[in-house]
PDB file of C-alpha atoms in Angstrom:
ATOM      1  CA  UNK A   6     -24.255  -0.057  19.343  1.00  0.00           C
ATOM      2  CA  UNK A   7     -21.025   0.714  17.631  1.00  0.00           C
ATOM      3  CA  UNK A   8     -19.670   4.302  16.380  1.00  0.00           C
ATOM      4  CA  UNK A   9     -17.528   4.340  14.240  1.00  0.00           C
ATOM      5  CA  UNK A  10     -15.017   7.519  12.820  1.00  0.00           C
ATOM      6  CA  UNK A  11     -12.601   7.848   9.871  1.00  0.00           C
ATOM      7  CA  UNK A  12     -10.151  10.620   9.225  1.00  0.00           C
ATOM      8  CA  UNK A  13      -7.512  10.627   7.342  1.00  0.00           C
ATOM      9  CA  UNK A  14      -8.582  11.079   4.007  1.00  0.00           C
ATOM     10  CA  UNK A  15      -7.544  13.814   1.128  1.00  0.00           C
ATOM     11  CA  UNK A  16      -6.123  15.041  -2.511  1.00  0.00           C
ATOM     12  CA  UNK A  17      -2.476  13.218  -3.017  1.00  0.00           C
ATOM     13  CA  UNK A  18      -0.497  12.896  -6.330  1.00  0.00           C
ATOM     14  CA  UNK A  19      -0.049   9.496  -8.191  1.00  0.00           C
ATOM     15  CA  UNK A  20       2.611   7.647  -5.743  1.00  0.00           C
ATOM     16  CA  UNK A  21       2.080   9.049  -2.871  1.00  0.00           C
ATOM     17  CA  UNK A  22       0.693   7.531   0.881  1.00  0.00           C
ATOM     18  CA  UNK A  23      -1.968   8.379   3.391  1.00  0.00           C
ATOM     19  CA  UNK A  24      -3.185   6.958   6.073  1.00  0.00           C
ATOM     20  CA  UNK A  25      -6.307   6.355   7.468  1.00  0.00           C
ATOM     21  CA  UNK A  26      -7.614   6.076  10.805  1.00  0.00           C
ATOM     22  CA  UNK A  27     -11.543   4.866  12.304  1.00  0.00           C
ATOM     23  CA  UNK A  28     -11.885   5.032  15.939  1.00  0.00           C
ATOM     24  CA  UNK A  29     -14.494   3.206  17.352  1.00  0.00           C
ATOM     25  CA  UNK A  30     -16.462   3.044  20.305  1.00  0.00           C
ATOM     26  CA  UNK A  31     -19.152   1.566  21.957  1.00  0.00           C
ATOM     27  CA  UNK A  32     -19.806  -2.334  22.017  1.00  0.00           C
ATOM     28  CA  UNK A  33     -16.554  -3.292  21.454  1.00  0.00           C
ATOM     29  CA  UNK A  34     -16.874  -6.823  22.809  1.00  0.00           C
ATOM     30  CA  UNK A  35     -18.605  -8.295  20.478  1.00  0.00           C
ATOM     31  CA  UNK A  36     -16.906  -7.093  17.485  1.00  0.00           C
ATOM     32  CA  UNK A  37     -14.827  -9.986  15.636  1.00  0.00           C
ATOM     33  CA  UNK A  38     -13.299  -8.055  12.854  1.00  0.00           C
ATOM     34  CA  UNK A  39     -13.321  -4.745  11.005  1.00  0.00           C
ATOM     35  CA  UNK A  40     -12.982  -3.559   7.996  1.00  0.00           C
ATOM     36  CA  UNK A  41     -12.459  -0.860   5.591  1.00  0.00           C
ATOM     37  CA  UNK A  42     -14.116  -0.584   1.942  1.00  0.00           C
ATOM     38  CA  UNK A  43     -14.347   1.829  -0.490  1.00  0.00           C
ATOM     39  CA  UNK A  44     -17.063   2.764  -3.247  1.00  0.00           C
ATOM     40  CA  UNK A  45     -15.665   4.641  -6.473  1.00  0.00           C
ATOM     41  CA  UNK A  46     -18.392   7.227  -8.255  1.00  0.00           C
ATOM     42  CA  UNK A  47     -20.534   4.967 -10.226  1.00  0.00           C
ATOM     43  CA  UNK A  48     -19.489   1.893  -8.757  1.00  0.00           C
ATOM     44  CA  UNK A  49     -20.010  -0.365  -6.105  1.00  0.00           C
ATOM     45  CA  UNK A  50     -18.704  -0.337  -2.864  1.00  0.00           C
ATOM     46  CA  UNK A  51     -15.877  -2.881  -2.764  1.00  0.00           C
ATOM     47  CA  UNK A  52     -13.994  -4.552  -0.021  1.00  0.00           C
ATOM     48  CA  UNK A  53     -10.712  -3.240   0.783  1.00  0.00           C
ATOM     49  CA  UNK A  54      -8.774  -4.778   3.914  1.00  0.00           C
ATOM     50  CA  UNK A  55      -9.933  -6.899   6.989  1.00  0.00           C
ATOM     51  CA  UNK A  56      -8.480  -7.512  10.133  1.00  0.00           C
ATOM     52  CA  UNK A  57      -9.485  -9.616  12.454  1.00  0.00           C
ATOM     53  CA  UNK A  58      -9.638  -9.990  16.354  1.00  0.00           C
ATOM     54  CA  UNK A  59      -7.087 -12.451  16.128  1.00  0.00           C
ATOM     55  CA  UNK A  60      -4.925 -10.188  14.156  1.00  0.00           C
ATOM     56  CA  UNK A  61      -5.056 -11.884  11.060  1.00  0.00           C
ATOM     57  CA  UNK A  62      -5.139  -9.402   7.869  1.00  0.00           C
ATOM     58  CA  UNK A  63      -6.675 -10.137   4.050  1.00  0.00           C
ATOM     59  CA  UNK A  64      -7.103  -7.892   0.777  1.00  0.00           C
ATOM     60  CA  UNK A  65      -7.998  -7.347  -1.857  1.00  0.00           C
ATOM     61  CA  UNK A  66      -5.991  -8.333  -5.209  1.00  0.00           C
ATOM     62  CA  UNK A  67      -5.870  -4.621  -6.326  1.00  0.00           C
ATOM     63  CA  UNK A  68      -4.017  -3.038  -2.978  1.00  0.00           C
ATOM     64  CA  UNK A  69      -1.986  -6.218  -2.129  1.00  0.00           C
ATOM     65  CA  UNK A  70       1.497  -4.773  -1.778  1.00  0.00           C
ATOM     66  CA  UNK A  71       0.716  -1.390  -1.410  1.00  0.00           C
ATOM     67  CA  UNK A  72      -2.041  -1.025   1.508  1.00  0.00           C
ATOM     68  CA  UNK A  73      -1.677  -2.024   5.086  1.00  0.00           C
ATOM     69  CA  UNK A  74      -4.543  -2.869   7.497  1.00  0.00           C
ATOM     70  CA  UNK A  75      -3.226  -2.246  11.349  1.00  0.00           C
ATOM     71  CA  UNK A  76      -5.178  -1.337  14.853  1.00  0.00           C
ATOM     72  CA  UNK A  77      -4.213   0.268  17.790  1.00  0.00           C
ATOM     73  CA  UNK A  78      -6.635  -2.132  20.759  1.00  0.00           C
ATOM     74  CA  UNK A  79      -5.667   0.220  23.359  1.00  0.00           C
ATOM     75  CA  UNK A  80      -7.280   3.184  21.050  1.00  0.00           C
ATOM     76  CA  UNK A  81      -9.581   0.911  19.880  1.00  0.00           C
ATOM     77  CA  UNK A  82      -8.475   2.316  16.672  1.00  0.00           C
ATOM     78  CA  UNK A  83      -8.097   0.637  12.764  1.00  0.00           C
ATOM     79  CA  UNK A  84      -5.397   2.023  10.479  1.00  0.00           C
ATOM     80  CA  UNK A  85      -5.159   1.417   6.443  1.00  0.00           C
ATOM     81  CA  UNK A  86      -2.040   2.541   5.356  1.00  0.00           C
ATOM     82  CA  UNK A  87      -2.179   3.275   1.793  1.00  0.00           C
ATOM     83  CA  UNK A  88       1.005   3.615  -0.223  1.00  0.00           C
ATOM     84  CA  UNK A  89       2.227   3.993  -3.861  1.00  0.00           C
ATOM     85  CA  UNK A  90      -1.246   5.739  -4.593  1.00  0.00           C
ATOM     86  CA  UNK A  91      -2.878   5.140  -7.555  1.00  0.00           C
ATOM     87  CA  UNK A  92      -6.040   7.139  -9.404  1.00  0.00           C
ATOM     88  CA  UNK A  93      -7.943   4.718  -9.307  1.00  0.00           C
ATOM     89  CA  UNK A  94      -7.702   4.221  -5.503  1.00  0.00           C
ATOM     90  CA  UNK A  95      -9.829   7.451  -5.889  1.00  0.00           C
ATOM     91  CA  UNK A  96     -12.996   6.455  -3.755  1.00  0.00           C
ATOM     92  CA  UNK A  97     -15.036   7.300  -0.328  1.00  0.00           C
ATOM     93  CA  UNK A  98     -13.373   5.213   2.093  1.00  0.00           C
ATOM     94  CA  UNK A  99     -15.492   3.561   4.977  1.00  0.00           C
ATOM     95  CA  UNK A 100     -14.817   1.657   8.115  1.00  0.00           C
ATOM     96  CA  UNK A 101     -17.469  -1.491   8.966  1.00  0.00           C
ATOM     97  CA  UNK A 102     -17.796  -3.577  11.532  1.00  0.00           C
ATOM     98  CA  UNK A 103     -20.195  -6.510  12.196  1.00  0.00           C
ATOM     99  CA  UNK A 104     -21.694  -6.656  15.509  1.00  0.00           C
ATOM    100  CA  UNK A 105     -24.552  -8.631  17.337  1.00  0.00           C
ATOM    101  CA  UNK A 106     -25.604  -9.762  13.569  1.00  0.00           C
ATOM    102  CA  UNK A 107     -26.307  -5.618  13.002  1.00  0.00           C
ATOM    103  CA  UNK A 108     -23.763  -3.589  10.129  1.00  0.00           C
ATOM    104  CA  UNK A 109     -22.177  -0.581  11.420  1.00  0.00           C
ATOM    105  CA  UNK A 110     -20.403   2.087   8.980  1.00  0.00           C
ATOM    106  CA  UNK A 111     -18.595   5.191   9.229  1.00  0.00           C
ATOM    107  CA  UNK A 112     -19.361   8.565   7.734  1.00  0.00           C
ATOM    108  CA  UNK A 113     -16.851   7.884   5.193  1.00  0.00           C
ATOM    109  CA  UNK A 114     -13.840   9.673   3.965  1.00  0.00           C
ATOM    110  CA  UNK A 115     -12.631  11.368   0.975  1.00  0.00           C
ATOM    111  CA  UNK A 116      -9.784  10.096  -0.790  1.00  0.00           C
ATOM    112  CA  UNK A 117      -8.772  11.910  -4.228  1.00  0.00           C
ATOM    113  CA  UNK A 118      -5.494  10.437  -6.610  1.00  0.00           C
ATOM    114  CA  UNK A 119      -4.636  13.232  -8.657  1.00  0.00           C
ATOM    115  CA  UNK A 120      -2.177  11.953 -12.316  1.00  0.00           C
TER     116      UNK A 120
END
């Protein structure tokens, strides 16, 4: 079993950053990567950022320049630091991980663009 929990999330103007934060715990051994995604009102839940255990870091064409995927392995912590904000970065933003072939998911967290 893995836990995972985000925080970080909230109401920020056009332009502005955040950053998010999912500690996990658990079964950490046998995680390869994580991940955070996102799913917009009415839409589906989209891939945001992934790092890997490696290190190694990919995104999506619509944050590329602007988001940042990190992690802490001492805090067994992920970061995505989000910058230049946009509205449509509006979304509930979760933290995944893969583990022993099961999904895992955070609670999510709010994250609102005002223009």
């Amino acid at each position: 079993q893995v836990q995972l929990v985000e925080s970080g999330g909230g109401l920020v103007e056009a332009g502005e950053s955040l950053r998010l934060s999912c500690a996990a715990s658990g079964r950490m051994f046998s995680i390869n990567a994580m991940d955070w995604y996102r799913q917009a009102p009415g839409k589906q839940r989209e891939l945001v950022a992934v790092i890997t255990r490696g290190g190694s870091t990919n995104y999506a064409d619509s944050v590329k320049g602007r988001f940042t995927i990190s992690r802490d392995q001492g805090k067994n912590t992920v970061y995505l630091q989000m910058n230049n904000l946009k509205p449509e970065d509006t979304a509930v933003y979760y933290c995944h991980t893969l583990s022993g072939g099961r999904h895992f998911w955070g609670q999510g967290t709010q994250v609102t663009v005002s223009s």
